[in-house]
Amino acid sequence: LVDEALANKGKAMGMLGLLPAGTDLRAHIVSMYTHQAAGLYDPYTKTLYVADWMPAQAQAPILAHELVHALQDQHYDLVRFLDGVEDDSEAQAARQALIEGEALAVMLEYQLQEQGLPVTALGDLTTWVDVLVAQVRQSDPSIQTMPAFLVEWMLFPYTHGMMFVQAVRQERAWSGFDRLYEDPPRSTEQIMHPAKYLVDRDDPTPVQLGDLRSPLGPSWTKRDEDMVGEFAIAWLVRQHVDADTAAAASGGWDGDRYHFYEDRTTGARLLAWRSAWDSEEDAREFLAAWRLAMQVKFPQAKPVVDRATQWQTETGQVWLEQRGSAVLIIAADGELVLETLTGTLWQNAAGERTSR
């Protein structure tokens, strides 16, 4: 079941544009952890591992990192902490960022203890993050061939988690971290912008998509559903437009949900994705950037005659529509009449911004 779920997740991420079509998600994940893991704390068996082939000097900070995980588990039960959001990749990524960011910050403070410096003394970590991602990509041939998004997504808990914890440490001592585990961040947005958790809290707006299995027909099955989130949206748009445009287009994110369907008889696929935004202007800005990115990615893309919401690309049909502060995107590789599905997918959208 795990292998099947990962295969379906990989297909959905492919339709979103996060992964190349046909990517073996499970194989890449196994390869990443096999080649990069220098230490491990297993919360299921309560066992800590450190690679014995590394020099003793290098083992010490890794041991410090893994001991933090052991202490986290003793105090907060990491299995329950993560399994409670296993169907919500945004909340899970935020919690993993808290876990790994705290352990990495303690490890760095351990390394800096001779100078008596806290992690907050490191200043802006953006360059450090860029260097770390580049080093990981260059460290092993198997990782060099891994899809770029997958590398950055798997490093997100460490890179952005570290920056989030640094921001928290500027506000409170280590003893104040209990509150983060009692009421953890809920999205990559809050990890990327700590003020949206620490100062002006902005939890994701729940988005509920109508079920398409009835209008699609009995041969269609819903294979996957999840959230995309600000980090992935920013990455997607950034592949085809400049970084400032991508940051502005993703910055007003307020929540989203996608459903991925597959026809058991023909293999045809459909992905329906609705996102909520902080304002109508934010929704408009995102849709404009998405349309621009789509046209860069698919130079032959063109709107269907007299219907600016529906586009034909080299790989299939795309529906792009804004209503108020919400945006609906449908991608399909078959000959479906997408307009007949929109009514179901827009259900419940009107009250999403006012339900917070």
mmCIF file of C-alpha atoms in Angstrom:
data_model
loop_
_atom_site.group_PDB
_atom_site.id
_atom_site.type_symbol
_atom_site.label_atom_id
_atom_site.label_comp_id
_atom_site.label_asym_id
_atom_site.label_seq_id
_atom_site.Cartn_x
_atom_site.Cartn_y
_atom_site.Cartn_z
ATOM 1 C CA LEU A 1 0.000 0.000 0.000
ATOM 2 C CA VAL A 2 2.868 2.388 0.756
ATOM 3 C CA ASP A 3 4.476 1.678 -2.623
ATOM 4 C CA GLU A 4 1.142 2.194 -4.409
ATOM 5 C CA ALA A 5 0.512 5.458 -2.557
ATOM 6 C CA LEU A 6 3.965 6.760 -3.471
ATOM 7 C CA ALA A 7 3.443 5.777 -7.108
ATOM 8 C CA ASN A 8 0.158 7.704 -7.207
ATOM 9 C CA LYS A 9 1.742 10.651 -5.418
ATOM 10 C CA GLY A 10 4.481 10.683 -8.046
ATOM 11 C CA LYS A 11 1.896 10.733 -10.845
ATOM 12 C CA ALA A 12 0.038 13.619 -9.218
ATOM 13 C CA MET A 13 3.264 15.572 -8.719
ATOM 14 C CA GLY A 14 4.061 14.925 -12.359
ATOM 15 C CA MET A 15 0.758 16.448 -13.492
ATOM 16 C CA LEU A 16 1.407 19.460 -11.264
ATOM 17 C CA GLY A 17 4.804 19.893 -12.888
ATOM 18 C CA LEU A 18 6.818 19.174 -9.736
ATOM 19 C CA LEU A 19 8.338 15.961 -11.133
ATOM 20 C CA PRO A 20 9.107 14.723 -14.645
ATOM 21 C CA ALA A 21 6.540 12.250 -15.953
ATOM 22 C CA GLY A 22 7.382 8.669 -14.996
ATOM 23 C CA THR A 23 9.510 9.564 -11.960
ATOM 24 C CA ASP A 24 9.971 6.652 -9.547
ATOM 25 C CA LEU A 25 9.333 8.588 -6.341
ATOM 26 C CA ARG A 26 10.027 5.700 -3.975
ATOM 27 C CA ALA A 27 13.371 4.847 -5.595
ATOM 28 C CA HIS A 28 14.574 8.449 -5.345
ATOM 29 C CA ILE A 29 13.552 8.760 -1.694
ATOM 30 C CA VAL A 30 15.367 5.542 -0.785
ATOM 31 C CA SER A 31 18.451 6.662 -2.721
ATOM 32 C CA MET A 32 18.511 10.057 -1.032
ATOM 33 C CA TYR A 33 18.402 8.680 2.499
ATOM 34 C CA THR A 34 20.755 5.802 1.715
ATOM 35 C CA HIS A 35 23.489 8.055 0.362
ATOM 36 C CA GLN A 36 23.082 11.065 2.669
ATOM 37 C CA ALA A 37 22.259 9.628 6.104
ATOM 38 C CA ALA A 38 25.210 9.955 8.488
ATOM 39 C CA GLY A 39 23.046 9.417 11.542
ATOM 40 C CA LEU A 40 19.532 8.293 12.402
ATOM 41 C CA TYR A 41 17.215 8.166 15.386
ATOM 42 C CA ASP A 42 14.370 5.690 14.887
ATOM 43 C CA PRO A 43 11.377 6.696 17.054
ATOM 44 C CA TYR A 44 9.673 3.343 16.430
ATOM 45 C CA THR A 45 12.484 1.220 17.898
ATOM 46 C CA LYS A 46 13.972 3.988 20.120
ATOM 47 C CA THR A 47 17.352 3.283 18.530
ATOM 48 C CA LEU A 48 20.053 5.788 17.556
ATOM 49 C CA TYR A 49 22.570 5.126 14.778
ATOM 50 C CA VAL A 50 25.738 7.033 13.807
ATOM 51 C CA ALA A 51 27.842 6.077 10.782
ATOM 52 C CA ASP A 52 31.002 4.430 12.170
ATOM 53 C CA TRP A 53 32.956 4.979 8.966
ATOM 54 C CA MET A 54 33.105 8.719 9.680
ATOM 55 C CA PRO A 55 35.996 10.276 11.663
ATOM 56 C CA ALA A 56 35.318 10.688 15.393
ATOM 57 C CA GLN A 57 35.475 14.469 15.060
ATOM 58 C CA ALA A 58 32.680 14.368 12.476
ATOM 59 C CA GLN A 59 30.596 11.922 14.525
ATOM 60 C CA ALA A 60 30.298 14.265 17.533
ATOM 61 C CA PRO A 61 28.006 16.920 15.982
ATOM 62 C CA ILE A 62 25.950 14.219 14.264
ATOM 63 C CA LEU A 63 25.502 12.490 17.616
ATOM 64 C CA ALA A 64 24.371 15.809 19.108
ATOM 65 C CA HIS A 65 21.790 16.135 16.312
ATOM 66 C CA GLU A 66 20.408 12.632 16.820
ATOM 67 C CA LEU A 67 20.354 12.991 20.619
ATOM 68 C CA VAL A 68 18.073 15.989 20.174
ATOM 69 C CA HIS A 69 15.688 13.723 18.251
ATOM 70 C CA ALA A 70 15.825 11.183 21.093
ATOM 71 C CA LEU A 71 14.949 13.923 23.586
ATOM 72 C CA GLN A 72 12.179 15.220 21.341
ATOM 73 C CA ASP A 73 10.747 11.713 21.231
ATOM 74 C CA GLN A 74 10.902 11.304 25.004
ATOM 75 C CA HIS A 75 9.036 14.559 25.559
ATOM 76 C CA TYR A 76 6.675 14.804 22.576
ATOM 77 C CA ASP A 77 6.319 11.267 21.100
ATOM 78 C CA LEU A 78 7.527 11.831 17.537
ATOM 79 C CA VAL A 79 5.519 8.932 16.085
ATOM 80 C CA ARG A 80 2.246 10.397 17.312
ATOM 81 C CA PHE A 81 3.386 13.928 16.475
ATOM 82 C CA LEU A 82 3.988 13.057 12.800
ATOM 83 C CA ASP A 83 1.404 10.327 12.240
ATOM 84 C CA GLY A 84 -1.352 12.689 13.330
ATOM 85 C CA VAL A 85 -0.947 14.642 10.077
ATOM 86 C CA GLU A 86 0.139 11.867 7.697
ATOM 87 C CA ASP A 87 -2.606 12.819 5.187
ATOM 88 C CA ASP A 88 -1.629 16.505 5.164
ATOM 89 C CA SER A 89 1.769 17.046 3.556
ATOM 90 C CA GLU A 90 1.791 20.765 4.463
ATOM 91 C CA ALA A 91 1.308 20.156 8.184
ATOM 92 C CA GLN A 92 3.716 17.226 8.048
ATOM 93 C CA ALA A 93 6.402 19.311 6.311
ATOM 94 C CA ALA A 94 5.957 22.065 8.901
ATOM 95 C CA ARG A 95 6.306 19.608 11.788
ATOM 96 C CA GLN A 96 9.327 17.946 10.214
ATOM 97 C CA ALA A 97 10.862 21.393 9.760
ATOM 98 C CA LEU A 98 10.381 22.073 13.459
ATOM 99 C CA ILE A 99 11.938 18.732 14.407
ATOM 100 C CA GLU A 100 14.919 18.915 12.060
ATOM 101 C CA GLY A 101 15.400 22.658 12.418
ATOM 102 C CA GLU A 102 15.682 22.394 16.187
ATOM 103 C CA ALA A 103 18.118 19.466 15.986
ATOM 104 C CA LEU A 104 20.240 21.250 13.391
ATOM 105 C CA ALA A 105 20.280 24.465 15.434
ATOM 106 C CA VAL A 106 21.427 22.600 18.546
ATOM 107 C CA MET A 107 24.090 20.821 16.480
ATOM 108 C CA LEU A 108 25.402 24.143 15.184
ATOM 109 C CA GLU A 109 25.384 25.674 18.657
ATOM 110 C CA TYR A 110 27.366 22.650 19.827
ATOM 111 C CA GLN A 111 29.905 23.332 17.098
ATOM 112 C CA LEU A 112 29.995 27.035 17.999
ATOM 113 C CA GLN A 113 30.262 26.512 21.753
ATOM 114 C CA GLU A 114 33.997 27.205 21.818
ATOM 115 C CA GLN A 115 33.217 30.730 20.605
ATOM 116 C CA GLY A 116 30.228 30.937 22.943
ATOM 117 C CA LEU A 117 27.918 31.863 20.063
ATOM 118 C CA PRO A 118 24.205 30.959 19.776
ATOM 119 C CA VAL A 119 22.606 30.030 16.469
ATOM 120 C CA THR A 120 21.088 33.523 16.285
ATOM 121 C CA ALA A 121 24.608 34.910 15.832
ATOM 122 C CA LEU A 122 24.882 33.274 12.405
ATOM 123 C CA GLY A 123 22.889 36.075 10.766
ATOM 124 C CA ASP A 124 21.095 35.608 7.448
ATOM 125 C CA LEU A 125 21.155 31.902 6.590
ATOM 126 C CA THR A 126 19.937 32.257 2.996
ATOM 127 C CA THR A 127 23.425 31.860 1.530
ATOM 128 C CA TRP A 128 24.117 28.942 3.861
ATOM 129 C CA VAL A 129 20.963 27.224 2.607
ATOM 130 C CA ASP A 130 21.929 27.742 -1.040
ATOM 131 C CA VAL A 131 25.415 26.346 -0.375
ATOM 132 C CA LEU A 132 24.001 23.321 1.464
ATOM 133 C CA VAL A 133 21.622 22.469 -1.383
ATOM 134 C CA ALA A 134 24.458 22.799 -3.921
ATOM 135 C CA GLN A 135 26.771 20.619 -1.813
ATOM 136 C CA VAL A 136 24.162 17.884 -1.486
ATOM 137 C CA ARG A 137 23.498 17.887 -5.230
ATOM 138 C CA GLN A 138 27.233 17.586 -5.962
ATOM 139 C CA SER A 139 27.970 15.003 -3.277
ATOM 140 C CA ASP A 140 26.764 11.908 -5.093
ATOM 141 C CA PRO A 141 26.110 11.013 -8.758
ATOM 142 C CA SER A 142 22.714 9.486 -7.921
ATOM 143 C CA ILE A 143 21.552 12.767 -6.374
ATOM 144 C CA GLN A 144 22.780 14.776 -9.349
ATOM 145 C CA THR A 145 20.232 12.925 -11.483
ATOM 146 C CA MET A 146 17.409 13.354 -8.959
ATOM 147 C CA PRO A 147 14.614 15.795 -9.894
ATOM 148 C CA ALA A 148 15.481 19.272 -8.605
ATOM 149 C CA PHE A 149 12.228 19.755 -6.699
ATOM 150 C CA LEU A 150 12.571 16.444 -4.892
ATOM 151 C CA VAL A 151 16.033 17.388 -3.606
ATOM 152 C CA GLU A 152 14.839 20.760 -2.346
ATOM 153 C CA TRP A 153 11.647 19.279 -0.867
ATOM 154 C CA MET A 154 13.558 16.608 1.056
ATOM 155 C CA LEU A 155 16.007 19.249 2.305
ATOM 156 C CA PHE A 156 13.221 21.675 3.261
ATOM 157 C CA PRO A 157 12.945 20.484 6.896
ATOM 158 C CA TYR A 158 16.667 21.126 7.368
ATOM 159 C CA THR A 159 17.183 24.317 5.365
ATOM 160 C CA HIS A 160 14.004 26.256 6.046
ATOM 161 C CA GLY A 161 13.503 24.502 9.369
ATOM 162 C CA MET A 162 16.843 25.871 10.521
ATOM 163 C CA MET A 163 15.867 29.414 9.494
ATOM 164 C CA PHE A 164 12.494 29.058 11.233
ATOM 165 C CA VAL A 165 14.128 27.910 14.474
ATOM 166 C CA GLN A 166 16.632 30.763 14.254
ATOM 167 C CA ALA A 167 13.705 33.206 14.075
ATOM 168 C CA VAL A 168 12.033 31.534 17.059
ATOM 169 C CA ARG A 169 15.276 31.664 19.062
ATOM 170 C CA GLN A 170 15.363 35.417 18.565
ATOM 171 C CA GLU A 171 12.008 35.550 20.354
ATOM 172 C CA ARG A 172 12.375 32.918 23.070
ATOM 173 C CA ALA A 173 14.823 30.629 24.881
ATOM 174 C CA TRP A 174 15.092 26.890 24.245
ATOM 175 C CA SER A 175 12.745 26.350 27.198
ATOM 176 C CA GLY A 176 10.017 28.101 25.225
ATOM 177 C CA PHE A 177 10.026 25.467 22.484
ATOM 178 C CA ASP A 178 7.472 23.335 24.350
ATOM 179 C CA ARG A 179 4.753 25.610 23.016
ATOM 180 C CA LEU A 180 5.758 24.848 19.414
ATOM 181 C CA TYR A 181 5.125 21.142 19.932
ATOM 182 C CA GLU A 182 1.842 21.781 21.748
ATOM 183 C CA ASP A 183 0.602 24.061 18.940
ATOM 184 C CA PRO A 184 2.914 23.471 15.945
ATOM 185 C CA PRO A 185 3.142 25.401 12.675
ATOM 186 C CA ARG A 186 0.736 24.102 10.044
ATOM 187 C CA SER A 187 2.193 24.987 6.662
ATOM 188 C CA THR A 188 5.341 25.604 4.663
ATOM 189 C CA GLU A 189 4.141 29.222 4.504
ATOM 190 C CA GLN A 190 4.572 29.580 8.267
ATOM 191 C CA ILE A 191 8.017 27.973 8.135
ATOM 192 C CA MET A 192 9.125 30.260 5.288
ATOM 193 C CA HIS A 193 7.606 33.342 6.947
ATOM 194 C CA PRO A 194 7.939 32.815 10.734
ATOM 195 C CA ALA A 195 5.993 36.003 11.485
ATOM 196 C CA LYS A 196 2.898 34.280 10.085
ATOM 197 C CA TYR A 197 3.237 31.839 12.986
ATOM 198 C CA LEU A 198 4.864 33.930 15.705
ATOM 199 C CA VAL A 199 3.295 37.372 15.228
ATOM 200 C CA ASP A 200 0.246 37.530 12.959
ATOM 201 C CA ARG A 201 -0.754 33.877 12.830
ATOM 202 C CA ASP A 202 -2.058 32.793 9.457
ATOM 203 C CA ASP A 203 -3.147 29.143 9.453
ATOM 204 C CA PRO A 204 -4.185 27.616 6.118
ATOM 205 C CA THR A 205 -7.809 27.955 5.099
ATOM 206 C CA PRO A 206 -9.306 24.456 4.621
ATOM 207 C CA VAL A 207 -10.282 23.828 0.996
ATOM 208 C CA GLN A 208 -12.822 21.125 0.172
ATOM 209 C CA LEU A 209 -13.126 19.866 -3.388
ATOM 210 C CA GLY A 210 -16.238 18.166 -4.661
ATOM 211 C CA ASP A 211 -15.844 14.498 -5.630
ATOM 212 C CA LEU A 212 -15.620 13.944 -9.401
ATOM 213 C CA ARG A 213 -16.102 10.185 -9.472
ATOM 214 C CA SER A 214 -19.782 10.476 -10.299
ATOM 215 C CA PRO A 215 -19.507 13.001 -13.179
ATOM 216 C CA LEU A 216 -16.393 11.289 -14.535
ATOM 217 C CA GLY A 217 -17.935 7.836 -14.604
ATOM 218 C CA PRO A 218 -17.490 4.415 -12.947
ATOM 219 C CA SER A 219 -14.115 3.660 -14.523
ATOM 220 C CA TRP A 220 -12.456 6.626 -12.790
ATOM 221 C CA THR A 221 -10.758 6.294 -9.399
ATOM 222 C CA LYS A 222 -9.415 8.963 -7.094
ATOM 223 C CA ARG A 223 -5.773 7.944 -6.591
ATOM 224 C CA ASP A 224 -4.428 10.766 -4.449
ATOM 225 C CA GLU A 225 -5.393 13.989 -2.691
ATOM 226 C CA ASP A 226 -3.285 16.463 -0.776
ATOM 227 C CA MET A 227 -2.124 20.090 -0.548
ATOM 228 C CA VAL A 228 0.531 21.805 -2.664
ATOM 229 C CA GLY A 229 1.492 24.726 -0.412
ATOM 230 C CA GLU A 230 3.470 27.928 -0.819
ATOM 231 C CA PHE A 231 6.914 26.329 -1.047
ATOM 232 C CA ALA A 232 5.968 24.050 -3.953
ATOM 233 C CA ILE A 233 3.952 26.761 -5.723
ATOM 234 C CA ALA A 234 6.881 29.188 -5.523
ATOM 235 C CA TRP A 235 9.231 26.514 -6.852
ATOM 236 C CA LEU A 236 6.890 25.653 -9.724
ATOM 237 C CA VAL A 237 6.427 29.226 -10.910
ATOM 238 C CA ARG A 238 10.132 30.017 -10.412
ATOM 239 C CA GLN A 239 11.097 27.434 -13.033
ATOM 240 C CA HIS A 240 9.573 29.564 -15.786
ATOM 241 C CA VAL A 241 9.514 33.183 -14.547
ATOM 242 C CA ASP A 242 11.913 35.343 -12.550
ATOM 243 C CA ALA A 243 12.321 34.791 -8.795
ATOM 244 C CA ASP A 244 10.624 38.056 -7.771
ATOM 245 C CA THR A 245 7.537 37.282 -9.850
ATOM 246 C CA ALA A 246 7.390 33.761 -8.398
ATOM 247 C CA ALA A 247 7.694 35.041 -4.815
ATOM 248 C CA ALA A 248 4.968 37.627 -5.360
ATOM 249 C CA ALA A 249 2.703 35.074 -7.060
ATOM 250 C CA SER A 250 2.952 32.584 -4.182
ATOM 251 C CA GLY A 251 3.130 35.038 -1.286
ATOM 252 C CA GLY A 252 -0.632 35.458 -0.886
ATOM 253 C CA TRP A 253 -1.297 31.713 -0.560
ATOM 254 C CA ASP A 254 -3.968 30.861 2.002
ATOM 255 C CA GLY A 255 -4.709 27.162 1.409
ATOM 256 C CA ASP A 256 -5.354 24.604 -1.336
ATOM 257 C CA ARG A 257 -6.382 21.062 -2.154
ATOM 258 C CA TYR A 258 -5.923 18.813 -5.163
ATOM 259 C CA HIS A 259 -7.538 15.528 -6.234
ATOM 260 C CA PHE A 260 -5.837 13.209 -8.719
ATOM 261 C CA TYR A 261 -7.968 10.765 -10.742
ATOM 262 C CA GLU A 262 -7.114 7.953 -13.130
ATOM 263 C CA ASP A 263 -9.251 6.000 -15.572
ATOM 264 C CA ARG A 264 -8.707 2.282 -14.891
ATOM 265 C CA THR A 265 -9.609 1.291 -18.445
ATOM 266 C CA THR A 266 -7.776 3.883 -20.565
ATOM 267 C CA GLY A 267 -5.098 5.165 -18.197
ATOM 268 C CA ALA A 268 -6.274 8.749 -18.741
ATOM 269 C CA ARG A 269 -5.499 11.114 -15.871
ATOM 270 C CA LEU A 270 -7.022 14.257 -14.428
ATOM 271 C CA LEU A 271 -5.849 16.572 -11.675
ATOM 272 C CA ALA A 272 -8.204 19.125 -10.117
ATOM 273 C CA TRP A 273 -6.666 21.778 -7.867
ATOM 274 C CA ARG A 274 -8.351 24.678 -6.121
ATOM 275 C CA SER A 275 -6.397 27.262 -4.141
ATOM 276 C CA ALA A 276 -7.509 29.995 -1.724
ATOM 277 C CA TRP A 277 -5.715 33.353 -1.559
ATOM 278 C CA ASP A 278 -5.567 36.221 0.909
ATOM 279 C CA SER A 279 -7.330 38.581 -1.514
ATOM 280 C CA GLU A 280 -8.749 38.769 -5.015
ATOM 281 C CA GLU A 281 -5.619 40.645 -6.084
ATOM 282 C CA ASP A 282 -3.395 37.823 -4.730
ATOM 283 C CA ALA A 283 -5.480 35.283 -6.657
ATOM 284 C CA ARG A 284 -5.232 37.377 -9.819
ATOM 285 C CA GLU A 285 -1.449 37.737 -9.400
ATOM 286 C CA PHE A 286 -1.006 33.991 -8.960
ATOM 287 C CA LEU A 287 -3.169 33.132 -11.967
ATOM 288 C CA ALA A 288 -1.320 35.615 -14.193
ATOM 289 C CA ALA A 289 2.052 34.150 -13.178
ATOM 290 C CA TRP A 290 0.760 30.593 -13.630
ATOM 291 C CA ARG A 291 -0.559 31.381 -17.099
ATOM 292 C CA LEU A 292 2.782 32.979 -18.022
ATOM 293 C CA ALA A 293 4.705 29.982 -16.686
ATOM 294 C CA MET A 294 2.444 27.607 -18.621
ATOM 295 C CA GLN A 295 3.059 29.484 -21.845
ATOM 296 C CA VAL A 296 6.828 29.360 -21.275
ATOM 297 C CA LYS A 297 6.685 25.633 -20.544
ATOM 298 C CA PHE A 298 4.296 24.922 -23.422
ATOM 299 C CA PRO A 299 5.136 27.344 -26.249
ATOM 300 C CA GLN A 300 2.309 25.951 -28.382
ATOM 301 C CA ALA A 301 -0.322 26.454 -25.660
ATOM 302 C CA LYS A 302 -3.327 28.452 -26.788
ATOM 303 C CA PRO A 303 -6.778 29.208 -25.395
ATOM 304 C CA VAL A 304 -9.731 27.354 -26.838
ATOM 305 C CA VAL A 305 -11.753 29.665 -29.126
ATOM 306 C CA ASP A 306 -13.975 32.084 -27.167
ATOM 307 C CA ARG A 307 -13.026 30.523 -23.861
ATOM 308 C CA ALA A 308 -10.087 32.152 -22.107
ATOM 309 C CA THR A 309 -10.394 29.741 -19.179
ATOM 310 C CA GLN A 310 -9.609 26.625 -21.228
ATOM 311 C CA TRP A 311 -6.241 25.990 -22.871
ATOM 312 C CA GLN A 312 -4.856 23.304 -25.123
ATOM 313 C CA THR A 313 -1.213 22.367 -24.535
ATOM 314 C CA GLU A 314 1.162 19.819 -26.006
ATOM 315 C CA THR A 315 0.194 17.337 -23.273
ATOM 316 C CA GLY A 316 -3.546 17.904 -22.902
ATOM 317 C CA GLN A 317 -6.168 20.346 -21.673
ATOM 318 C CA VAL A 318 -5.871 22.903 -18.870
ATOM 319 C CA TRP A 319 -8.683 24.865 -17.236
ATOM 320 C CA LEU A 320 -7.743 28.135 -15.472
ATOM 321 C CA GLU A 321 -10.434 30.081 -13.635
ATOM 322 C CA GLN A 322 -10.614 32.657 -10.848
ATOM 323 C CA ARG A 323 -13.653 33.374 -8.741
ATOM 324 C CA GLY A 324 -13.089 35.984 -6.069
ATOM 325 C CA SER A 325 -10.061 35.009 -3.994
ATOM 326 C CA ALA A 326 -10.018 31.401 -5.247
ATOM 327 C CA VAL A 327 -8.422 29.817 -8.313
ATOM 328 C CA LEU A 328 -9.376 26.527 -9.972
ATOM 329 C CA ILE A 329 -6.933 24.644 -12.201
ATOM 330 C CA ILE A 330 -7.787 21.387 -13.972
ATOM 331 C CA ALA A 331 -5.281 19.419 -16.040
ATOM 332 C CA ALA A 332 -6.335 16.419 -18.105
ATOM 333 C CA ASP A 333 -4.611 14.328 -20.751
ATOM 334 C CA GLY A 334 -7.833 12.958 -22.253
ATOM 335 C CA GLU A 335 -10.753 14.353 -24.256
ATOM 336 C CA LEU A 336 -12.945 15.279 -21.281
ATOM 337 C CA VAL A 337 -15.258 18.282 -21.392
ATOM 338 C CA LEU A 338 -13.707 20.124 -18.463
ATOM 339 C CA GLU A 339 -16.454 22.724 -18.207
ATOM 340 C CA THR A 340 -18.922 20.046 -17.081
ATOM 341 C CA LEU A 341 -16.758 19.365 -14.000
ATOM 342 C CA THR A 342 -16.328 22.897 -12.709
ATOM 343 C CA GLY A 343 -19.649 23.135 -10.884
ATOM 344 C CA THR A 344 -18.730 20.212 -8.643
ATOM 345 C CA LEU A 345 -15.234 21.573 -8.021
ATOM 346 C CA TRP A 346 -16.448 25.054 -7.053
ATOM 347 C CA GLN A 347 -18.742 23.706 -4.329
ATOM 348 C CA ASN A 348 -17.982 25.159 -0.861
ATOM 349 C CA ALA A 349 -15.606 27.794 -2.267
ATOM 350 C CA ALA A 350 -17.710 30.813 -1.307
ATOM 351 C CA GLY A 351 -17.329 30.387 2.447
ATOM 352 C CA GLU A 352 -13.663 29.459 2.627
ATOM 353 C CA ARG A 353 -12.228 32.910 3.288
ATOM 354 C CA THR A 354 -14.931 33.795 5.809
ATOM 355 C CA SER A 355 -14.631 30.507 7.728
ATOM 356 C CA ARG A 356 -11.258 31.361 9.278
#
